[in-house]
Coordinates of C-alpha atoms in Angstrom, one line a residue:
M1 CA -50.4 -13.7 -9.8
V2 CA -49.0 -17.1 -11.4
F3 CA -48.1 -15.3 -14.6
M4 CA -46.2 -12.5 -12.3
R5 CA -44.2 -15.2 -10.6
V6 CA -43.3 -17.0 -13.8
F7 CA -42.2 -13.7 -15.4
L8 CA -40.0 -12.8 -12.4
F9 CA -38.4 -16.2 -12.5
L10 CA -37.6 -15.7 -16.2
I11 CA -36.3 -12.3 -15.7
S12 CA -34.0 -13.7 -13.0
L13 CA -32.5 -16.2 -15.2
V14 CA -31.8 -13.4 -17.9
T15 CA -30.5 -11.2 -15.2
F16 CA -27.7 -13.4 -14.1
N17 CA -27.1 -14.7 -17.7
L18 CA -26.3 -18.3 -16.1
P19 CA -26.0 -21.6 -17.9
A20 CA -27.1 -23.3 -14.7
L21 CA -28.1 -21.7 -11.2
A22 CA -25.7 -24.4 -9.6
S23 CA -22.7 -22.4 -11.1
V24 CA -23.3 -19.4 -8.7
V25 CA -21.5 -19.2 -5.5
N26 CA -23.1 -17.4 -2.6
S27 CA -20.8 -16.8 0.4
H28 CA -20.4 -14.7 3.6
G29 CA -16.8 -13.8 2.1
Y30 CA -14.6 -14.3 -0.9
A31 CA -11.2 -16.0 -1.3
Q32 CA -9.2 -15.3 -4.2
F33 CA -7.6 -18.8 -4.6
E34 CA -8.0 -20.8 -1.5
T35 CA -10.9 -21.6 0.9
L36 CA -11.9 -19.0 3.6
K37 CA -10.4 -19.6 7.0
Y38 CA -13.6 -18.7 8.8
D39 CA -17.0 -20.1 8.0
A40 CA -20.4 -18.4 7.7
N41 CA -21.1 -18.8 11.5
F42 CA -17.7 -17.4 12.7
T43 CA -18.3 -14.9 15.7
H44 CA -14.9 -13.2 15.6
F45 CA -11.4 -13.4 14.5
D46 CA -8.9 -15.5 16.5
W47 CA -6.5 -12.8 17.1
V48 CA -9.0 -10.3 19.0
N49 CA -10.7 -10.4 22.3
P50 CA -14.5 -10.2 21.5
N51 CA -15.1 -9.1 25.0
A52 CA -12.6 -6.2 25.1
P53 CA -13.9 -3.3 27.2
K54 CA -14.6 -0.2 25.2
S55 CA -13.4 3.0 27.0
G56 CA -10.8 5.7 27.4
T57 CA -8.7 8.0 25.3
V58 CA -5.8 7.2 23.0
R59 CA -3.4 9.8 21.7
L60 CA -1.5 9.0 18.4
M61 CA 1.1 10.6 16.3
A62 CA 1.1 11.0 12.5
F63 CA 4.2 12.4 10.8
G64 CA 3.8 15.3 8.3
T65 CA 0.5 17.3 7.7
F66 CA -2.7 17.3 5.8
D67 CA -4.5 19.9 3.7
T68 CA -7.8 18.1 2.9
L69 CA -10.0 15.3 4.3
N70 CA -10.9 13.9 1.0
P71 CA -8.8 11.0 0.5
Y72 CA -10.3 10.0 -2.8
T73 CA -8.6 12.7 -5.2
L74 CA -5.4 13.6 -6.7
K75 CA -5.5 17.0 -5.0
G76 CA -4.0 17.5 -1.6
T77 CA -2.8 15.2 1.1
S78 CA -5.4 13.7 3.4
P79 CA -4.4 12.2 6.9
I80 CA -4.7 8.5 5.7
G81 CA -1.8 9.4 3.1
T82 CA 0.7 10.1 6.0
A83 CA 3.0 7.6 7.3
D84 CA 1.7 4.7 9.6
F85 CA -1.8 6.3 9.6
T86 CA -3.3 3.0 8.2
S87 CA -2.0 1.0 11.2
Y88 CA -4.1 2.9 13.6
G89 CA -7.6 1.7 12.8
V90 CA -9.2 5.2 12.4
S91 CA -9.1 7.3 9.3
E92 CA -11.4 9.6 7.1
L93 CA -12.1 6.6 4.8
N94 CA -15.6 5.4 4.2
E95 CA -16.4 2.0 4.9
P96 CA -16.0 -0.6 1.9
L97 CA -18.3 -3.4 1.0
M98 CA -15.8 -6.0 2.3
V99 CA -12.9 -5.9 4.6
G100 CA -9.6 -8.0 4.5
S101 CA -7.6 -7.3 1.4
G102 CA -7.8 -3.4 1.4
N103 CA -6.3 -0.6 3.5
Y104 CA -9.4 0.0 5.5
D105 CA -9.1 -3.1 7.7
P106 CA -6.4 -5.6 6.4
S107 CA -6.6 -9.2 7.2
G108 CA -4.8 -10.4 10.2
D109 CA -4.4 -14.1 9.7
E110 CA -5.1 -15.1 6.2
P111 CA -4.1 -13.7 2.7
A112 CA -6.2 -12.9 -0.3
S113 CA -9.4 -13.1 1.7
A114 CA -12.3 -10.6 2.4
Y115 CA -15.4 -10.8 4.5
G116 CA -18.6 -8.9 4.3
L117 CA -18.9 -5.4 5.9
I118 CA -21.5 -3.3 4.3
A119 CA -22.2 -6.1 2.0
E120 CA -23.8 -9.1 3.9
S121 CA -22.8 -11.6 1.3
V122 CA -21.2 -11.9 -2.2
Q123 CA -22.5 -14.0 -5.3
Y124 CA -20.3 -14.7 -8.3
N125 CA -20.0 -17.2 -11.0
D126 CA -17.4 -19.8 -12.0
S127 CA -15.7 -17.6 -14.6
R128 CA -15.7 -14.5 -12.3
S129 CA -17.3 -12.4 -15.1
W130 CA -19.6 -10.8 -12.6
V131 CA -20.3 -10.3 -9.0
V132 CA -23.5 -9.4 -7.0
F133 CA -23.1 -7.7 -3.4
N134 CA -26.1 -8.1 -1.2
L135 CA -26.1 -5.1 1.2
R136 CA -27.0 -5.3 5.0
K137 CA -30.3 -3.7 5.3
E138 CA -29.2 -2.3 8.7
A139 CA -26.0 -0.5 7.4
R140 CA -26.4 3.3 7.8
F141 CA -24.2 6.4 7.4
H142 CA -23.6 8.6 10.6
D143 CA -26.8 10.8 9.8
G144 CA -28.9 7.8 9.9
T145 CA -29.5 7.4 6.1
P146 CA -29.5 3.8 4.9
I147 CA -26.8 2.6 2.6
T148 CA -28.2 1.5 -0.7
A149 CA -27.2 0.1 -4.0
K150 CA -27.6 3.6 -5.3
D151 CA -24.8 4.9 -2.9
V152 CA -22.6 1.9 -4.2
A153 CA -23.3 2.9 -7.9
F154 CA -22.8 6.4 -7.3
S155 CA -19.3 5.6 -5.6
Y156 CA -18.2 3.6 -8.6
R157 CA -19.2 6.3 -11.0
T158 CA -17.7 9.2 -9.0
L159 CA -14.4 7.4 -8.2
L160 CA -14.1 6.3 -11.9
K161 CA -14.5 9.8 -13.3
Q162 CA -13.1 12.0 -10.6
G163 CA -11.0 9.7 -8.3
H164 CA -7.4 9.3 -7.9
P165 CA -5.8 7.3 -10.6
Q166 CA -5.5 4.3 -8.3
Y167 CA -9.2 3.8 -8.2
R168 CA -9.6 4.1 -12.0
T169 CA -7.2 1.4 -12.6
Y170 CA -9.4 -1.3 -11.4
L171 CA -12.8 0.3 -11.8
Q172 CA -12.1 0.8 -15.5
E173 CA -12.3 -3.1 -15.7
V174 CA -16.2 -2.9 -15.0
K175 CA -18.3 -3.2 -18.2
R176 CA -21.7 -2.5 -16.4
V177 CA -23.2 -1.8 -13.2
D178 CA -26.8 -3.0 -12.5
I179 CA -28.8 -2.0 -9.4
L180 CA -31.0 -5.1 -8.9
S181 CA -32.7 -3.8 -5.8
H182 CA -32.3 -1.3 -3.0
H183 CA -29.8 -3.7 -1.3
R184 CA -28.4 -5.6 -4.3
I185 CA -25.9 -4.5 -7.0
R186 CA -24.1 -6.3 -9.7
F187 CA -20.8 -5.5 -11.4
V188 CA -20.2 -7.0 -14.8
F189 CA -16.6 -7.1 -15.9
K190 CA -15.1 -6.6 -19.2
R191 CA -13.0 -9.7 -19.1
A192 CA -13.8 -13.1 -17.2
G193 CA -11.2 -15.0 -15.4
N194 CA -9.6 -12.5 -13.1
P195 CA -10.5 -13.6 -9.6
L196 CA -8.6 -10.6 -8.1
L197 CA -11.2 -8.2 -9.3
I198 CA -13.8 -9.4 -7.0
L199 CA -11.5 -8.5 -4.1
R200 CA -10.9 -5.2 -5.5
M201 CA -14.5 -4.4 -6.0
G202 CA -15.0 -5.5 -2.4
D203 CA -12.5 -2.8 -1.3
L204 CA -14.8 -0.1 -3.0
P205 CA -15.5 2.6 -0.3
V206 CA -19.1 3.5 -0.2
L207 CA -19.8 7.2 -0.4
P208 CA -23.2 8.8 0.5
E209 CA -24.8 10.1 -2.8
H210 CA -27.1 12.5 -0.8
Y211 CA -24.1 14.1 0.9
W212 CA -22.0 14.5 -2.1
R213 CA -24.7 15.4 -4.6
D214 CA -24.3 19.2 -4.2
K215 CA -20.6 19.3 -3.6
D216 CA -17.7 19.5 -5.7
F217 CA -16.0 16.1 -5.1
S218 CA -12.5 17.2 -6.8
K219 CA -12.0 20.0 -4.4
T220 CA -10.0 19.9 -1.2
T221 CA -12.0 20.4 2.1
F222 CA -11.7 20.5 5.8
E223 CA -15.3 19.5 6.3
P224 CA -15.3 16.1 8.0
P225 CA -16.9 13.7 5.5
L226 CA -19.9 11.8 6.1
G227 CA -19.1 8.1 6.9
S228 CA -20.5 5.0 8.2
G229 CA -17.8 3.5 10.4
P230 CA -17.0 2.8 14.0
Y231 CA -15.6 6.4 14.4
Q232 CA -16.4 9.9 13.2
I233 CA -14.4 13.1 13.2
T234 CA -15.5 15.5 16.0
A235 CA -12.8 18.1 16.1
I236 CA -10.3 19.5 13.6
K237 CA -7.2 21.7 13.5
P238 CA -6.2 21.9 9.9
G239 CA -2.8 20.3 9.3
R240 CA -2.2 19.9 13.0
S241 CA -4.8 17.4 14.8
L242 CA -7.8 15.5 14.6
E243 CA -10.2 14.0 17.0
F244 CA -12.4 10.7 16.5
E245 CA -15.1 9.6 18.7
R246 CA -16.5 6.3 18.7
V247 CA -20.2 6.0 17.5
K248 CA -21.9 4.4 20.5
D249 CA -24.9 3.2 18.3
W250 CA -22.8 2.0 15.4
W251 CA -24.7 -0.3 13.2
G252 CA -21.9 -2.6 12.7
K253 CA -20.7 -3.1 16.2
D254 CA -21.8 -6.6 16.7
L255 CA -20.7 -8.1 13.3
A256 CA -18.1 -10.7 13.3
V257 CA -15.6 -8.8 11.5
N258 CA -15.8 -5.9 14.1
R259 CA -16.1 -7.8 17.4
G260 CA -13.0 -7.1 19.6
K261 CA -12.0 -4.0 17.6
Y262 CA -12.3 0.0 18.0
N263 CA -12.2 -0.3 21.7
F264 CA -11.2 3.4 22.5
D265 CA -14.1 6.0 23.1
K266 CA -11.7 8.8 21.7
V267 CA -8.7 8.9 19.6
I268 CA -6.6 12.0 19.1
V269 CA -4.0 12.2 16.5
D270 CA -1.4 15.0 16.6
F271 CA 0.6 15.7 13.5
Y272 CA 4.4 16.3 13.8
R273 CA 6.7 17.6 10.9
D274 CA 10.0 16.9 12.8
K275 CA 10.4 13.2 13.8
H276 CA 13.1 14.3 16.5
V277 CA 10.4 16.6 18.0
A278 CA 7.8 13.8 17.6
F279 CA 10.1 11.4 19.5
E280 CA 10.8 13.7 22.4
A281 CA 7.2 14.3 22.7
F282 CA 6.6 10.5 23.0
K283 CA 9.4 10.2 25.6
V284 CA 7.5 12.5 27.9
G285 CA 4.2 10.8 27.4
S286 CA 2.4 13.1 24.9
F287 CA 1.0 10.2 22.8
D288 CA 0.8 6.5 23.3
F289 CA 2.4 4.6 20.3
Y290 CA 5.5 5.3 18.5
I291 CA 6.2 3.1 15.2
E292 CA 10.0 3.4 14.8
H293 CA 11.6 3.6 11.4
Q294 CA 15.0 4.8 12.1
A295 CA 17.4 2.0 13.0
K296 CA 20.0 4.4 14.8
N297 CA 17.2 5.7 16.8
W298 CA 15.9 2.2 17.7
A299 CA 19.4 1.1 18.6
N300 CA 20.6 4.2 20.9
N301 CA 17.9 6.3 22.1
Y302 CA 15.4 4.0 24.0
R303 CA 17.2 4.3 27.2
F304 CA 14.9 7.0 28.8
P305 CA 13.6 6.5 32.4
D306 CA 10.2 5.3 31.3
I307 CA 11.7 2.5 29.6
A308 CA 13.6 1.4 32.7
K309 CA 10.6 1.8 34.9
G310 CA 8.3 -0.2 32.6
K311 CA 6.1 2.6 31.8
V312 CA 7.1 2.4 28.1
I313 CA 7.5 -1.1 26.5
R314 CA 9.8 -1.4 23.5
A315 CA 9.1 -4.4 21.2
E316 CA 10.2 -6.2 18.1
I317 CA 7.3 -8.3 16.8
P318 CA 8.0 -10.6 13.8
H319 CA 5.5 -10.4 10.9
Q320 CA 4.8 -12.1 7.6
I321 CA 3.8 -9.1 5.8
P322 CA 5.2 -8.6 2.3
T323 CA 7.5 -5.6 2.9
Q324 CA 7.0 -2.6 1.1
T325 CA 9.3 -2.0 -2.0
Q326 CA 11.8 0.8 -1.0
A327 CA 14.2 2.0 -3.5
L328 CA 15.7 5.0 -5.2
F329 CA 13.6 5.1 -8.4
I330 CA 15.3 6.2 -11.6
N331 CA 13.2 8.3 -13.7
T332 CA 13.6 6.5 -17.1
R333 CA 11.5 9.3 -18.8
R334 CA 14.9 11.3 -18.5
A335 CA 17.1 10.8 -21.6
Q336 CA 20.2 10.1 -19.5
F337 CA 18.6 7.3 -17.8
H338 CA 17.2 5.5 -21.1
D339 CA 20.1 2.9 -21.3
V340 CA 19.9 0.1 -18.9
A341 CA 23.6 0.1 -18.6
T342 CA 23.7 3.4 -16.9
R343 CA 21.0 2.4 -14.5
E344 CA 23.0 -0.7 -13.6
A345 CA 26.1 1.4 -13.1
L346 CA 24.2 3.7 -10.7
T347 CA 23.1 0.8 -8.8
L348 CA 26.7 -0.7 -8.5
L349 CA 27.7 2.5 -7.0
F350 CA 25.4 2.4 -4.1
D351 CA 27.2 1.0 -1.0
F352 CA 24.3 -0.5 1.2
E353 CA 26.8 -2.5 3.4
W354 CA 28.5 0.7 4.5
A355 CA 25.3 2.4 5.3
N356 CA 24.1 -0.7 7.2
R357 CA 27.1 -0.9 9.3
T358 CA 27.8 2.8 10.0
L359 CA 24.3 4.2 10.1
F360 CA 21.9 1.2 10.8
N361 CA 23.5 -0.7 13.4
N362 CA 23.3 -3.7 10.8
A363 CA 19.7 -3.7 11.4
Y364 CA 18.6 -4.3 8.0
Q365 CA 18.8 -6.8 5.0
R366 CA 19.4 -5.6 1.6
A367 CA 16.3 -6.0 -0.7
N368 CA 17.1 -8.2 -3.7
S369 CA 13.5 -8.1 -4.8
Y370 CA 10.5 -5.8 -5.4
Y371 CA 8.6 -8.2 -3.1
P372 CA 10.9 -8.8 0.0
N373 CA 9.8 -10.8 2.8
S374 CA 7.4 -12.6 0.7
D375 CA 6.9 -15.8 -1.4
F376 CA 6.7 -13.8 -4.6
S377 CA 10.5 -12.9 -4.6
A378 CA 12.4 -14.3 -7.6
R379 CA 14.8 -17.1 -6.6
D380 CA 17.6 -19.1 -8.1
V381 CA 17.2 -19.3 -12.0
P382 CA 14.0 -19.2 -13.6
S383 CA 12.5 -22.7 -14.3
G384 CA 9.2 -24.4 -14.9
A385 CA 6.2 -22.4 -15.4
E386 CA 8.1 -19.2 -14.6
G387 CA 10.8 -20.0 -17.2
L388 CA 8.2 -20.4 -19.8
L389 CA 6.7 -16.9 -19.2
L390 CA 10.0 -15.3 -19.5
T391 CA 11.4 -17.6 -22.5
K392 CA 8.7 -15.9 -24.7
W393 CA 10.7 -12.7 -24.3
R394 CA 14.2 -14.1 -24.5
E395 CA 15.1 -11.7 -27.2
Q396 CA 14.2 -8.7 -25.2
L397 CA 15.7 -9.8 -21.9
P398 CA 19.4 -10.0 -20.8
L399 CA 20.9 -13.6 -21.3
A400 CA 22.4 -13.4 -17.7
L401 CA 18.5 -13.5 -16.4
F402 CA 18.4 -17.0 -17.7
L403 CA 21.7 -18.3 -16.4
Q404 CA 21.9 -16.7 -12.9
P405 CA 19.9 -15.5 -10.0
F406 CA 19.8 -11.7 -9.6
N407 CA 22.1 -10.6 -6.9
L408 CA 23.2 -7.1 -5.9
E409 CA 27.0 -7.0 -5.5
Q410 CA 28.2 -6.8 -1.9
T411 CA 30.8 -4.7 -0.4
Q412 CA 32.9 -5.0 2.9
G413 CA 31.0 -2.0 4.2
R414 CA 34.2 0.4 3.8
G415 CA 33.6 1.8 0.3
I416 CA 33.1 0.6 -3.3
P417 CA 35.9 -1.9 -4.2
R418 CA 38.0 -0.9 -7.3
E419 CA 36.6 -3.9 -9.3
T420 CA 33.1 -2.7 -8.8
L421 CA 34.1 0.8 -9.8
R422 CA 35.9 -0.5 -13.0
K423 CA 32.8 -2.5 -13.7
A424 CA 30.4 0.7 -13.4
L425 CA 32.7 2.8 -15.3
G426 CA 32.7 0.1 -18.1
L427 CA 28.8 0.1 -18.1
L428 CA 28.8 3.9 -18.4
A429 CA 31.3 3.9 -21.3
E430 CA 29.0 1.3 -22.9
A431 CA 26.2 3.6 -22.5
G432 CA 28.1 6.3 -24.3
W433 CA 29.5 8.3 -21.2
R434 CA 33.3 9.1 -21.6
S435 CA 35.5 10.6 -18.9
S436 CA 36.9 14.0 -19.3
A437 CA 38.4 16.7 -17.2
K438 CA 34.8 18.0 -16.7
G439 CA 33.3 14.7 -15.7
L440 CA 31.5 12.1 -17.7
R441 CA 30.0 13.4 -20.9
N442 CA 28.3 11.9 -24.0
R443 CA 29.2 12.6 -27.5
L444 CA 27.3 16.0 -27.6
G445 CA 29.4 17.1 -24.7
Q446 CA 26.6 17.0 -22.2
Q447 CA 27.6 15.9 -18.6
L448 CA 25.9 13.1 -16.9
E449 CA 24.1 14.9 -13.9
L450 CA 21.4 13.9 -11.5
E451 CA 19.3 15.3 -8.7
I452 CA 18.0 13.2 -5.8
L453 CA 14.7 14.6 -4.9
L454 CA 13.8 14.1 -1.1
V455 CA 11.1 15.1 1.2
N456 CA 12.7 13.8 4.5
P457 CA 15.8 15.7 5.7
S458 CA 17.0 12.7 7.7
L459 CA 17.7 10.9 4.4
E460 CA 20.3 13.4 3.6
R461 CA 22.9 11.6 5.9
I462 CA 22.1 8.3 4.4
L463 CA 22.5 9.3 0.9
Q464 CA 25.4 11.8 1.1
A465 CA 28.1 9.0 0.9
Y466 CA 26.3 7.8 -2.3
V467 CA 26.1 11.3 -3.9
N468 CA 30.0 11.6 -3.0
T469 CA 30.8 8.5 -4.9
L470 CA 28.9 9.6 -7.9
N471 CA 30.8 12.9 -7.9
E472 CA 34.0 10.9 -7.6
V473 CA 33.5 9.0 -10.8
G474 CA 32.6 12.1 -12.7
I475 CA 28.7 12.2 -12.4
A476 CA 27.5 15.8 -11.3
A477 CA 25.2 14.5 -8.4
R478 CA 23.3 16.5 -5.8
M479 CA 20.4 16.2 -3.4
R480 CA 17.4 18.5 -2.9
T481 CA 15.0 18.3 -0.2
V482 CA 11.7 20.1 -0.5
D483 CA 8.5 20.5 1.5
R484 CA 5.7 18.0 1.2
A485 CA 3.5 20.1 -1.0
Q486 CA 6.3 20.7 -3.5
Y487 CA 7.3 17.0 -3.4
K488 CA 3.8 15.9 -4.1
Q489 CA 3.5 18.3 -7.0
R490 CA 7.0 17.3 -8.4
L491 CA 6.2 13.5 -8.1
D492 CA 2.7 13.9 -9.7
N493 CA 4.4 15.6 -12.7
F494 CA 7.4 13.2 -12.8
D495 CA 9.7 16.1 -12.2
F496 CA 12.7 14.3 -10.6
D497 CA 15.8 12.4 -11.7
L498 CA 16.0 10.0 -8.8
T499 CA 13.8 9.9 -5.7
L500 CA 13.5 7.6 -2.6
L501 CA 10.1 6.0 -2.4
T502 CA 8.2 3.1 -1.0
L503 CA 5.5 1.2 -2.8
P504 CA 3.1 -0.6 -0.5
Q505 CA 2.8 -4.5 -1.2
T506 CA 0.0 -6.7 -0.5
L507 CA -0.6 -10.3 0.5
S508 CA -1.8 -10.8 -2.9
P509 CA 0.0 -8.7 -5.5
G510 CA -2.5 -7.7 -8.4
L511 CA -3.9 -4.4 -9.6
E512 CA -1.5 -2.2 -7.6
Q513 CA 1.4 -3.8 -9.6
W514 CA -0.4 -2.5 -12.8
Q515 CA -0.4 1.0 -11.2
Y516 CA 3.3 0.7 -10.4
F517 CA 4.7 -0.8 -13.6
H518 CA 2.3 -0.8 -16.6
S519 CA 3.0 1.2 -19.6
S520 CA -0.4 2.7 -19.6
Q521 CA 0.3 4.5 -16.3
A522 CA 3.9 5.7 -17.4
M523 CA 2.5 9.3 -18.5
I524 CA -0.6 9.6 -16.4
K525 CA -0.2 12.5 -14.0
G526 CA -0.2 11.4 -10.4
S527 CA 0.4 7.7 -11.4
K528 CA 2.6 5.5 -9.2
N529 CA 4.7 4.3 -12.2
Y530 CA 7.4 6.5 -10.7
A531 CA 10.2 5.0 -13.0
G532 CA 8.2 5.5 -16.1
V533 CA 8.3 1.8 -16.9
S534 CA 7.1 1.2 -20.5
S535 CA 7.9 -2.3 -21.7
P536 CA 5.9 -5.0 -23.4
V537 CA 7.7 -7.6 -21.4
I538 CA 6.5 -6.2 -18.2
D539 CA 2.9 -5.5 -19.5
D540 CA 2.7 -9.2 -20.6
L541 CA 3.8 -10.5 -17.3
L542 CA 1.3 -8.1 -15.5
E543 CA -1.5 -9.6 -17.5
K544 CA -0.4 -13.1 -16.6
L545 CA -0.3 -12.1 -12.8
L546 CA -3.7 -10.6 -13.0
S547 CA -5.3 -13.4 -14.8
A548 CA -3.7 -16.1 -12.6
K549 CA -6.4 -18.7 -11.3
T550 CA -4.4 -20.3 -8.7
Y551 CA -1.9 -19.4 -6.1
R552 CA 0.8 -21.2 -7.7
A553 CA 0.3 -19.4 -11.1
Q554 CA 0.2 -16.1 -9.2
R555 CA 3.4 -16.9 -7.6
Q556 CA 5.1 -17.9 -10.8
A557 CA 4.0 -14.8 -12.6
A558 CA 4.9 -12.6 -9.7
R559 CA 8.4 -14.0 -9.7
A560 CA 8.8 -13.7 -13.4
L561 CA 7.7 -10.0 -13.0
D562 CA 10.2 -9.4 -10.2
R563 CA 13.0 -10.9 -12.2
A564 CA 12.4 -8.8 -15.3
L565 CA 12.1 -5.7 -13.2
L566 CA 15.3 -6.2 -11.2
W567 CA 17.2 -7.0 -14.5
N568 CA 16.1 -3.7 -16.0
Y569 CA 17.5 -1.7 -13.1
Y570 CA 14.4 0.6 -12.9
S571 CA 15.4 1.4 -9.4
I572 CA 18.2 1.0 -6.7
P573 CA 16.8 -1.3 -4.1
N574 CA 17.3 -0.2 -0.5
W575 CA 16.7 -2.5 2.5
Y576 CA 13.9 -3.9 4.8
I577 CA 13.2 -5.7 8.1
S578 CA 10.8 -8.5 8.8
H579 CA 9.4 -7.2 12.1
H580 CA 7.6 -4.3 13.5
R581 CA 9.6 -1.9 15.8
I582 CA 7.1 -0.3 18.0
A583 CA 7.2 1.4 21.4
Y584 CA 4.1 2.1 23.5
Q585 CA 2.9 3.3 26.9
N586 CA 2.2 0.4 29.2
R587 CA -1.5 1.1 29.4
F588 CA -2.7 -1.6 26.7
E589 CA -3.6 -5.2 26.4
F590 CA -4.0 -7.4 23.3
V591 CA -4.5 -11.0 22.5
R592 CA -1.5 -11.5 20.1
T593 CA -0.2 -9.7 17.1
P594 CA -1.4 -11.5 13.8
P595 CA 1.1 -12.4 11.1
Y596 CA -0.3 -10.0 8.5
T597 CA -1.1 -6.9 10.4
L598 CA 0.0 -5.0 13.5
G599 CA -3.4 -5.0 14.7
L600 CA -3.7 -1.9 16.9
R601 CA -7.3 -1.7 16.1
A602 CA -7.9 -4.6 18.5
W603 CA -5.9 -3.5 21.5
W604 CA -7.8 -2.2 24.5
L605 CA -7.0 -0.3 27.8
K606 CA -5.9 -2.1 30.9
P607 CA -8.6 -2.1 33.7
S608 CA -6.4 0.1 35.9
E609 CA -6.4 2.6 32.9
I610 CA -10.3 2.8 32.7
K611 CA -11.4 5.8 34.5

């Protein structure tokens, strides 16, 4: 017996490969840089009501459609991939090991932190070369099967081999997976010193191995997947609607990270393909929330009777969420866009001020950054550590980057000024495009032409003025709007010239930036490197961003990356707002809206609405 105890002790030392046991951190959560806001004994988040009543039905709207309930593969569009679905707190996603830093249940009041969900605690060493997740023994899938380390390992292997490229980006950083016991699993990383990887591994959705073992994971499916969360899908009309019901005996209902959340017994989600139809349905009470994205609609069309009667609340709620990157992305894989001068000229010819004045009621700010509404936006001229990161690449970067802040030229909102037109034509000439009776042509006689690929018809009125301007200077420009299935197929195959897209941003920019901008992603089908960015400068700055060991270093690397992207004109920046625009039926109560999420998962029905 004594021999066995000594043997197990020695094995534990080898297993952890530690110079000293004191170098191991064992915690209920993980903060990438700073300390956790909530200690191990916290009972609930500050922005929720831990005693919120659980009852009733809520109806929601999703824009678009879905053709699969498998959200993890490249094939098909699942509900979570439609606009605003992540805000609702219900989805077809499996629960992750930890919550706070991913899409499943984002942090409300602290950035770059996560707390245990399926994982009760997390262990890691000083160099962040490995992480151990200790799973809760009470964690269950909806069929009652315990969640074990084997399920976690299966999830890792499956998503790495068959999952969407967004999962492979960070999972490929894992060198080895060790199942230490039924409820303990360790991930050993290929490289030490990347504190973000532990957060991303905490985001890993845990799939049930016994459920998927005899199924083709790569196929689309309308069979509701086996989950382990607060809701499960109980009814489905393919492409049209979903019904979720709260799991009454859910194993996680009393956890501190869940108290005060998921307060509706039933959630019905109807899918609309036309926003005008959806808005009219909201006005007559067909569903409870409407998250508004159209400034004109927000300014002019919220004067219906239920607003005046107080039955519908219209609210603008400030937030500190880094705004998504919205831009017309230029496909640099196409020969006509290889030259940065051409891309800069295309940017100059976009009149944001006109669109903001005439179409948006001056509701928006122009995005002068890939990270608007955040501390990661490039400012002034590069200096200090940020300057050092860029100086290394001085020969590959424009001199102006070091001498002046990046600023997009402004107009008076009444058309492109003549001086701006002259500058744009000069840049086009510099890139080899010459004016002729038949438009701008290169030395081979080929005309400069482009197509703006769209999926939302309402964008046509916004971009028509831009298309007209391009045609006036000799660029053969046109728009083409296609259905969602064709749009996704064309995006996955990079079959476009320009397209208007949004890139979600996080409170802690990291591996998703690799997906957006690293050269390794430029030719991977289905990747999110839409512009085809392939630059050793950008790759190096991404490495610095991912290896940052302090918030200060992360901020400096992000600002340097932002600056390098902007001065290479990979996209034509659009606009943003720094508040939520939401209208909702006056049936709900909530504590407050936290700075980093809308927090609908913590709302509850008023007592008068409980039947």
